[in-house]
Coordinates of N, CA and C in Angstrom, one line a residue:
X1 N 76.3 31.1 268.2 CA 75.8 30.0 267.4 C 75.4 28.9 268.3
X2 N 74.2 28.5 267.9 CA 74.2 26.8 268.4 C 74.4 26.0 268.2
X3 N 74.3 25.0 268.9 CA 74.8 23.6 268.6 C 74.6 22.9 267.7
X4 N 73.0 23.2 267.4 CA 72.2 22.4 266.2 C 72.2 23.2 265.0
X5 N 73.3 24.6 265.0 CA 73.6 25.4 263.5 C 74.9 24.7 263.2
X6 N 75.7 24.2 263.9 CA 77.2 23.9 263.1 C 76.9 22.9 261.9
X7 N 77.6 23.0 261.1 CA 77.7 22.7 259.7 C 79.1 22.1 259.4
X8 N 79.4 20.5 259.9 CA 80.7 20.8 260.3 C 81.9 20.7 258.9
X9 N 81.4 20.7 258.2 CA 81.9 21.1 256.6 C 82.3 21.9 256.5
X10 N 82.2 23.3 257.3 CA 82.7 24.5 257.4 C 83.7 24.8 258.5
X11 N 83.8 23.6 259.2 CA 85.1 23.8 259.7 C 86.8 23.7 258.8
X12 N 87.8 24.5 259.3 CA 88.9 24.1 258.4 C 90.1 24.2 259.8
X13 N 91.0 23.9 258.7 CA 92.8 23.4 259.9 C 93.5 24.6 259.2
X14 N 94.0 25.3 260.3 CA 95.8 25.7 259.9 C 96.6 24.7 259.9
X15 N 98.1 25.0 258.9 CA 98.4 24.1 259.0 C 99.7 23.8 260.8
X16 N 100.2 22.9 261.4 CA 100.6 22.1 262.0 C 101.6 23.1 262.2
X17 N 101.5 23.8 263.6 CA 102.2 24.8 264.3 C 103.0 24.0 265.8
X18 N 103.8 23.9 265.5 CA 105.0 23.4 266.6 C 105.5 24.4 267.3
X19 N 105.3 24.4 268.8 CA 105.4 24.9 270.0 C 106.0 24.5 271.3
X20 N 107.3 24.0 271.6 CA 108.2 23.4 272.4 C 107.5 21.9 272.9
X21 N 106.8 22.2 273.8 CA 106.1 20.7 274.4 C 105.0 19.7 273.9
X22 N 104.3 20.6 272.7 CA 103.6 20.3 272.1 C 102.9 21.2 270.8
X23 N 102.4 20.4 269.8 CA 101.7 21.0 268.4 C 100.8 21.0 268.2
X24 N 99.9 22.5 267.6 CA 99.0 22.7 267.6 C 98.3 23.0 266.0
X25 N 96.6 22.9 265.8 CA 96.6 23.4 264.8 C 95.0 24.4 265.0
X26 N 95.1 25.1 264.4 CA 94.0 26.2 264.6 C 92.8 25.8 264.1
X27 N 91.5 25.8 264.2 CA 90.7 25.8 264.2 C 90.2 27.6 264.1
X28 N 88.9 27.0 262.9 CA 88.0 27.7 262.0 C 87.2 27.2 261.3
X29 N 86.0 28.7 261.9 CA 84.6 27.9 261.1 C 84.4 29.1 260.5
X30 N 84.0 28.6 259.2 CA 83.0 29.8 258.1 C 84.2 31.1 258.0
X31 N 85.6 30.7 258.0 CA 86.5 31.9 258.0 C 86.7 32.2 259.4
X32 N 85.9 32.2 260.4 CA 86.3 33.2 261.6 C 86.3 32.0 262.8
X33 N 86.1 32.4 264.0 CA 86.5 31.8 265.2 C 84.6 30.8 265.7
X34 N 85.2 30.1 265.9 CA 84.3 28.6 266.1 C 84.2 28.5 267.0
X35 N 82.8 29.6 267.4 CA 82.5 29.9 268.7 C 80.8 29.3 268.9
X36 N 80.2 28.7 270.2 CA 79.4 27.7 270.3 C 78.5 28.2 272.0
X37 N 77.5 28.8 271.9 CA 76.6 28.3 272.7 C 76.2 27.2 273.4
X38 N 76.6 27.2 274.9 CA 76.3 25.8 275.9 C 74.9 26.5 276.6
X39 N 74.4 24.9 276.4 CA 73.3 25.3 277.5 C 72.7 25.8 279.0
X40 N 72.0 26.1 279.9 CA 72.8 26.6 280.9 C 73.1 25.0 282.0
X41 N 74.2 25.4 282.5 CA 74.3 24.0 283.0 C 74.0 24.7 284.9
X42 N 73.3 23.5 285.5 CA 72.9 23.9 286.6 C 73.7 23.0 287.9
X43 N 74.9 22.3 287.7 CA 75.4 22.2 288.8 C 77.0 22.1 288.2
X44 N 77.8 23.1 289.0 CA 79.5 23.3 288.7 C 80.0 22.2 290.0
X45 N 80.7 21.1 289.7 CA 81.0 19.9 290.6 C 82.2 20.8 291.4
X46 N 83.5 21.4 291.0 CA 84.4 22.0 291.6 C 85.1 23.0 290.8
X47 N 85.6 24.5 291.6 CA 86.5 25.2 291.4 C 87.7 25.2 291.6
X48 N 88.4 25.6 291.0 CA 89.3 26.0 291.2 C 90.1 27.2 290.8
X49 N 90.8 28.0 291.7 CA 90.9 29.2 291.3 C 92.5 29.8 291.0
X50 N 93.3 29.7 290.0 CA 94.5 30.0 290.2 C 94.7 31.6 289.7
X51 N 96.3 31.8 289.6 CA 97.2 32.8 289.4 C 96.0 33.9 287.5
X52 N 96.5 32.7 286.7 CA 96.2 33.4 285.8 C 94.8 32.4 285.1
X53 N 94.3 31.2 285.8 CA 93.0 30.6 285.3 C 92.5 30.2 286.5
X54 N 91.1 30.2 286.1 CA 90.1 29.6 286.9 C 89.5 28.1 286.2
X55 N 89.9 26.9 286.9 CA 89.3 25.7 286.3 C 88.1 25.4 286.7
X56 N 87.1 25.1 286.1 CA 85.9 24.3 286.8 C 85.6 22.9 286.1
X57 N 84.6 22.5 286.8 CA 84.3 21.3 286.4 C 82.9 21.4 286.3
X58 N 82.3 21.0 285.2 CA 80.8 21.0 284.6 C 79.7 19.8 284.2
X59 N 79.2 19.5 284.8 CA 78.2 18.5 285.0 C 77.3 18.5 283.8
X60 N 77.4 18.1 282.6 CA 77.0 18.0 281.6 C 75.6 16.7 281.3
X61 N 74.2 17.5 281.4 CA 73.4 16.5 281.4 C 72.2 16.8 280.3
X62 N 72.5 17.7 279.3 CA 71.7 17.9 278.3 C 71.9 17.0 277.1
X63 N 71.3 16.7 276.8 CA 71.1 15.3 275.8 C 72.1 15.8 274.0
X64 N 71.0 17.0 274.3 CA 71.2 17.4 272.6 C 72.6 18.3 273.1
X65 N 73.5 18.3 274.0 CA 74.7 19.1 274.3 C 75.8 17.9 274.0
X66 N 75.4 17.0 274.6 CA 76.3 15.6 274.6 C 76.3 15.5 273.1
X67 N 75.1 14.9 272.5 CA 75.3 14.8 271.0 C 75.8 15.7 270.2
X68 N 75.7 16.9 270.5 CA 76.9 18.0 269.6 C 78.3 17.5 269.8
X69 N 78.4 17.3 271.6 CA 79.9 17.0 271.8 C 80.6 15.5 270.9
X70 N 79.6 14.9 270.8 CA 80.2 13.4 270.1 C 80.2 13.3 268.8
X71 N 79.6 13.7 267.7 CA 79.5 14.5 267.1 C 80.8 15.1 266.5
X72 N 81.0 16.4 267.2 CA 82.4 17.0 266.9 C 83.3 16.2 267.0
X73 N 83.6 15.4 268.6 CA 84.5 14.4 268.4 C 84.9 13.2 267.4
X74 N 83.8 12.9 266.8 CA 84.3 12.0 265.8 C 84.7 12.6 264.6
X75 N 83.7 13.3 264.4 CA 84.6 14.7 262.8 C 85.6 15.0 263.5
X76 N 86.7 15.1 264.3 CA 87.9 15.3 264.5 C 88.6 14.2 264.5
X77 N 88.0 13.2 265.0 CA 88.9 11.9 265.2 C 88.6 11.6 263.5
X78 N 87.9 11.6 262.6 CA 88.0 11.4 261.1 C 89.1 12.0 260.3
X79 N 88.8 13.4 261.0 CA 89.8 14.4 260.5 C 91.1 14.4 260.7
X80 N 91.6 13.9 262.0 CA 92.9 13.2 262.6 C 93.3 11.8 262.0
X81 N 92.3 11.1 261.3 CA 92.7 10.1 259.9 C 93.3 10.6 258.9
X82 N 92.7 11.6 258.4 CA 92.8 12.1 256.7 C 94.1 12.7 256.9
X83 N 94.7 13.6 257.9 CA 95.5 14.3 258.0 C 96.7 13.8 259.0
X84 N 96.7 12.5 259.6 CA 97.5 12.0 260.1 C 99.0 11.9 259.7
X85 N 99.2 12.1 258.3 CA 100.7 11.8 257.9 C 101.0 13.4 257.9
X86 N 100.1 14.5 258.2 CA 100.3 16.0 258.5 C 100.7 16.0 259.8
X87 N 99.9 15.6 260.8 CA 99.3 16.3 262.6 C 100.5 15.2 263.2
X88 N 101.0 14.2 262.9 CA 102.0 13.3 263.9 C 103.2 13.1 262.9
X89 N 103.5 12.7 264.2 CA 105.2 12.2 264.0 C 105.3 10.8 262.5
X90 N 105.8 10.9 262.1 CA 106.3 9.7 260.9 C 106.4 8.5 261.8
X91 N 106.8 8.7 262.6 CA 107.1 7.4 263.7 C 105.8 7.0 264.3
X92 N 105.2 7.9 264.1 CA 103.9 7.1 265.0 C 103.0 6.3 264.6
X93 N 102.8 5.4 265.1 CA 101.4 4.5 263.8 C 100.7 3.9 264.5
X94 N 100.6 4.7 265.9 CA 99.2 4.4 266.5 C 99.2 5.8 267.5
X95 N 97.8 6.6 267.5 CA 97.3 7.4 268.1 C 96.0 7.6 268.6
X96 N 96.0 8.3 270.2 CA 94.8 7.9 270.5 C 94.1 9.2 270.4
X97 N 92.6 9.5 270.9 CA 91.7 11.2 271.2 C 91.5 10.4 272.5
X98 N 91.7 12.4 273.2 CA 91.5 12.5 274.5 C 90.0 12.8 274.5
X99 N 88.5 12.5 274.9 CA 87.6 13.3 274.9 C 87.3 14.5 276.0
X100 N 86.2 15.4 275.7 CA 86.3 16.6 276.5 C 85.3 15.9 277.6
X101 N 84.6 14.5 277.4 CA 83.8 14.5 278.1 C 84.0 13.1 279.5
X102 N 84.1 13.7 280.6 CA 85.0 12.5 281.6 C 84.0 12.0 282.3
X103 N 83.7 11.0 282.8 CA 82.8 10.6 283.5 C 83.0 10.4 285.1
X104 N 82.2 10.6 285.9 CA 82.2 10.1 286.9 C 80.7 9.2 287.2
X105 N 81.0 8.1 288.0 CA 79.8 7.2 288.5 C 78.8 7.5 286.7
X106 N 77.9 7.3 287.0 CA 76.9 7.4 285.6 C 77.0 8.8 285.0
X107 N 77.5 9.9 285.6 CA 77.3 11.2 285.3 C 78.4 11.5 284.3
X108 N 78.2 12.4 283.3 CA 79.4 13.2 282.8 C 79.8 14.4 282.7
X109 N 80.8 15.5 282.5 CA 81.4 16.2 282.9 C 82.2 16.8 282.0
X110 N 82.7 18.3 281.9 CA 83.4 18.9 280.9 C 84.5 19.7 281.9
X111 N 85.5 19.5 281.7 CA 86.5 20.6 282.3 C 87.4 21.4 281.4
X112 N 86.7 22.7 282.1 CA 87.0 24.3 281.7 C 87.9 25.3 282.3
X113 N 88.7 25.4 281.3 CA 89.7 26.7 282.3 C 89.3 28.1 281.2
X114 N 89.0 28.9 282.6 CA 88.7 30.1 282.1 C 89.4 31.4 282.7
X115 N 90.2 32.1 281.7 CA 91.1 33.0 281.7 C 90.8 34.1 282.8
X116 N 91.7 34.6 283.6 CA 90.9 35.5 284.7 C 91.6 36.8 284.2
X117 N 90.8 37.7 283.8 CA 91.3 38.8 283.1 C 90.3 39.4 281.9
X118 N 90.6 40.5 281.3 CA 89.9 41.2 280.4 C 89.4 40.0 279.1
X119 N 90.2 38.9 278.7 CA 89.4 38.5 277.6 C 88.6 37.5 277.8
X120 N 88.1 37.5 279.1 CA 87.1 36.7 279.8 C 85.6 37.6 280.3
X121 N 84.8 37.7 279.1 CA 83.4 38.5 279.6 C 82.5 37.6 280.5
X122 N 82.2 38.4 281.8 CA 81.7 37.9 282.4 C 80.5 38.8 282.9
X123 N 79.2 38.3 282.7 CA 77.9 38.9 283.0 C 77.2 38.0 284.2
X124 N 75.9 38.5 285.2 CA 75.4 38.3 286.0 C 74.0 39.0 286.2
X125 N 72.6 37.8 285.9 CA 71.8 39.1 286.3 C 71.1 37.6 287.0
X126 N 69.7 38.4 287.5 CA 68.9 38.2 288.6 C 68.1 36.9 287.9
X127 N 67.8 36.8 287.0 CA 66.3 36.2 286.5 C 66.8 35.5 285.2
X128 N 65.6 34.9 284.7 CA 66.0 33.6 283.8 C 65.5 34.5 282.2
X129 N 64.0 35.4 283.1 CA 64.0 36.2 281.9 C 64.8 37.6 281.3
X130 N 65.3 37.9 282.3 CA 66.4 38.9 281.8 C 67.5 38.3 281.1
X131 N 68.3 37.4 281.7 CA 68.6 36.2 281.1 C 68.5 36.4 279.5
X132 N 67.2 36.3 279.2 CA 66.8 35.2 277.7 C 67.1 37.1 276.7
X133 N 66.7 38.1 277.8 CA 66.6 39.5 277.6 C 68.2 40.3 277.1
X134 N 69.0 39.6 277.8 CA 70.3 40.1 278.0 C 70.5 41.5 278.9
X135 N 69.7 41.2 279.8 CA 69.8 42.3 280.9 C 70.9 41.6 282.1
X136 N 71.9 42.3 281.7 CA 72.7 41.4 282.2 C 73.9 42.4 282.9
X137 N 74.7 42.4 284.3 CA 75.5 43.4 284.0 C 77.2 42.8 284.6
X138 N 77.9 43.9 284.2 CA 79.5 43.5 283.8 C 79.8 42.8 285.4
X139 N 80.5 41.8 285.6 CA 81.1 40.8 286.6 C 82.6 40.9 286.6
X140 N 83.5 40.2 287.1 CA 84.5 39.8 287.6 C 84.4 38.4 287.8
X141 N 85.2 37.4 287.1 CA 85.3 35.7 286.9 C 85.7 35.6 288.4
X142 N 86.2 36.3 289.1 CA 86.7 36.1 290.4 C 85.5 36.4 291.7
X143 N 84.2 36.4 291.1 CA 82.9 36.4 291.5 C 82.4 35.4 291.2
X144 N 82.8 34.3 290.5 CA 82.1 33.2 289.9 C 81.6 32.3 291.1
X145 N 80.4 32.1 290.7 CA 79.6 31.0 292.3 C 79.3 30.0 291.7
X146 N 79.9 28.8 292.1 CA 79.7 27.4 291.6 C 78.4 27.1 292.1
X147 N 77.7 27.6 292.7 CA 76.1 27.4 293.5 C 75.4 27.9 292.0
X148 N 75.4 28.8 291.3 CA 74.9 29.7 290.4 C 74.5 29.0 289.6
X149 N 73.4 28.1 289.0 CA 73.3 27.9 287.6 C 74.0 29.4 286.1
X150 N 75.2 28.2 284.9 CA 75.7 29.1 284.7 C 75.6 28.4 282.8
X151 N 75.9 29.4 282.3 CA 76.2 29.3 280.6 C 77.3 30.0 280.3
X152 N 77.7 29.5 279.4 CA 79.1 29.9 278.2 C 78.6 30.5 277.0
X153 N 80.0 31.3 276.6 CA 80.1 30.8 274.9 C 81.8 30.2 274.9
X154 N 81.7 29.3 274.0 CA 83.1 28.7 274.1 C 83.6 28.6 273.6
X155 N 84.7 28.8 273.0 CA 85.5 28.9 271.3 C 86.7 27.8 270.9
X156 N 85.9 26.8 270.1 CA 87.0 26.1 270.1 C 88.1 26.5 269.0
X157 N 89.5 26.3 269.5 CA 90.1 27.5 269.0 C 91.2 26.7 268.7
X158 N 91.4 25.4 269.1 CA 93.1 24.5 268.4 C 92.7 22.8 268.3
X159 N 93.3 22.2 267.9 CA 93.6 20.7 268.4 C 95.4 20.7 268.6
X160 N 94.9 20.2 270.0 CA 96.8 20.1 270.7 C 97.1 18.5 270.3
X161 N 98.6 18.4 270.0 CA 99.0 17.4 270.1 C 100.3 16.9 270.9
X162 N 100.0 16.1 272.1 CA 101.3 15.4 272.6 C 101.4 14.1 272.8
X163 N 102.9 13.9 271.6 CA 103.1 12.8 271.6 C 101.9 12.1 270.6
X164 N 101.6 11.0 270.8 CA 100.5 10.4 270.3 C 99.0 10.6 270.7
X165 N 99.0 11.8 271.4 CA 97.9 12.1 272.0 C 97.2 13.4 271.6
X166 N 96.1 12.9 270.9 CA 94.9 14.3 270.2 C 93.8 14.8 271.2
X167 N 93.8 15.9 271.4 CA 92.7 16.7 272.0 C 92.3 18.3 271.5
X168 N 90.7 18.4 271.8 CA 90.6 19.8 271.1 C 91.0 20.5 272.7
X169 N 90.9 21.6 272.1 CA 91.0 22.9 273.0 C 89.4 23.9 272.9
X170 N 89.0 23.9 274.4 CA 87.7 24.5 274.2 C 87.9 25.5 275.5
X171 N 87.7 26.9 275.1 CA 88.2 27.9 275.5 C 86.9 29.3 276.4
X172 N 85.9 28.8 277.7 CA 85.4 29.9 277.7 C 85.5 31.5 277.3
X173 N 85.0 32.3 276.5 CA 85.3 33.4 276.4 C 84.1 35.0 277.0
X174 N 82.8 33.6 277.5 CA 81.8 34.3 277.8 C 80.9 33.6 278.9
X175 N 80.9 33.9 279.9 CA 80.0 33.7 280.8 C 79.2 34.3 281.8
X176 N 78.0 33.6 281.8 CA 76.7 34.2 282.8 C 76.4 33.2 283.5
X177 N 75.9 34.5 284.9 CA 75.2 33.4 285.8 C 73.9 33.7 286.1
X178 N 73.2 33.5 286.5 CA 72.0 33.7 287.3 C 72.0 33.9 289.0
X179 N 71.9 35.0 289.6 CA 71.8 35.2 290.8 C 70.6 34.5 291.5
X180 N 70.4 33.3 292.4 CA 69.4 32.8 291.7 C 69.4 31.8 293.4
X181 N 69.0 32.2 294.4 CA 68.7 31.5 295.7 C 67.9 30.3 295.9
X182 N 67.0 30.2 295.2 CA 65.8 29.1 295.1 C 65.9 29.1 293.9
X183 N 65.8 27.8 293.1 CA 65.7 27.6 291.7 C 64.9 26.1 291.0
X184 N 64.4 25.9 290.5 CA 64.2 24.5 290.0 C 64.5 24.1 288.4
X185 N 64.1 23.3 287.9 CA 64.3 23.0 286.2 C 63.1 22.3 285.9
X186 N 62.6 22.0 284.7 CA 61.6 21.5 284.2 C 61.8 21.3 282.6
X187 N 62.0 20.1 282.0 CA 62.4 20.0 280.6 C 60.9 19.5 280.0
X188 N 61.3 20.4 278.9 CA 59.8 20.6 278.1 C 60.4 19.4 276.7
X189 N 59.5 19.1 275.8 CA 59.2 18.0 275.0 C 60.5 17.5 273.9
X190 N 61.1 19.1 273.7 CA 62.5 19.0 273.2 C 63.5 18.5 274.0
X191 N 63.2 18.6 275.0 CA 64.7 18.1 276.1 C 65.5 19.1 276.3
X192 N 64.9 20.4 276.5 CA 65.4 21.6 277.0 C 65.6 22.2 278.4
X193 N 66.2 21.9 279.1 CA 66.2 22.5 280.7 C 65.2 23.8 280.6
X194 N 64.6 24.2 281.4 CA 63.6 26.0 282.0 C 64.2 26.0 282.9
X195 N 64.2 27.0 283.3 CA 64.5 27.5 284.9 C 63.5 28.0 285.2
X196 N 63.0 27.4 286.5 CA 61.8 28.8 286.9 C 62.4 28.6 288.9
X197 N 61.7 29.9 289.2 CA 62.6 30.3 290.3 C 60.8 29.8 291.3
X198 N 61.4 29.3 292.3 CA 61.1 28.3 293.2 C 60.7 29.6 294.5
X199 N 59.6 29.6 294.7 CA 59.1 30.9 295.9 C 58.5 30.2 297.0
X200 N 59.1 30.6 298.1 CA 58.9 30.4 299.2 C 57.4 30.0 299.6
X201 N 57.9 28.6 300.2 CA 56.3 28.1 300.9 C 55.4 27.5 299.4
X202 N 55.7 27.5 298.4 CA 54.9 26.8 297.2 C 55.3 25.0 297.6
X203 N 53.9 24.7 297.4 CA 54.1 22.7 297.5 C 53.2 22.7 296.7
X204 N 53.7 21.1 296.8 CA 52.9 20.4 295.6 C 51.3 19.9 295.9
X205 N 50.3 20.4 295.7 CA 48.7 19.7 296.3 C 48.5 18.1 296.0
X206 N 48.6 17.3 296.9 CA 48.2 15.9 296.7 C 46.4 15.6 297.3

């Protein structure tokens, strides 16, 4: 699904599941899992690669990606009003949201941990139009190239709570890269990133 399909009316809560360190509640859209097409983002700031996740960090510069993201965040921070004498402590009477979106210098940023293992699909192909094709073939997350322009699907799957502190949970479950040595972008009138691949010895005629 995309960004500009959610309906967020069709989101719904489980109710308020407590789990030692902190509580969580499930997220659902339209009955099933509330899962979200990112656009392809073309620079990964840093990896990191552990035991059982791979974290990265994602340089978020698509306009209409940001506005979904703020967007969702405030329908949760609404929704963390209505349901506040549910999701917190009786004692609490002031709480903050964490956002997914962190800034550095003017830039901003999404950090993702992504599962290293079977429920993490991970595809790789050559071209932007195989790409759009789904000519794509099976990877290993432990292949992942932060150089790669890369895309998700991401499933937001809880809001955690610790202490007085709300945040959602957004969960890669699918990712591609582009094999992709030379590359450029070019945003067309909607404010859509292209990729088109950059061949040797082409300049610009002045």
């Amino acid at each position: 699904m995309l960004p500009s399909q959610v309906d967020f009316s069709k989101i719904t809560f489980s109710d308020i599941i407590h789990d030692g360190k902190y509580s969580y509640v499930n997220i659902e859209y339209n009955k099933g899992c509330f899962v979200v097409n990112t656009p392809i983002f073309r620079e990964i700031i840093e990896v990191e690669m552990g035991d059982k996740f791979m974290k990265c960090c994602v340089m978020v510069e698509d306009d209409n990606f940001i506005d979904f993201i703020t967007k969702l965040e405030t329908h949760m921070i609404d929704m963390g009003g209505l349901n506040s004498h549910k999701w917190f402590d009786a004692s609490t009477n002031n709480w903050t949201y964490r956002s997914l979106l962190k800034k550095c210098d003017d830039n901003k940023y999404i950090e993702l941990k992504i599962l290293n293992g079977t429920r993490t699909k991970t595809r790789i192909t050559e071209s932007y139009d195989k790409l759009q094709h789904n000519e794509l073939q099976l990877s290993s997350i432990k292949n992942f190239n932060k150089d790669y322009p890369t895309r998700f699907i991401i499933n937001i799957d809880m809001i955690y709570f610790r202490r007085n502190v709300m945040q959602l949970n957004v969960r890669p479950v699918y990712v591609e890269q582009l094999i992709l040595e030379d590359y450029g972008f070019s945003s067309d009138e909607d404010n859509n990133d292209k990729l088109s691949t950059i061949k040797e010895g082409d300049e610009d005629d002045e």
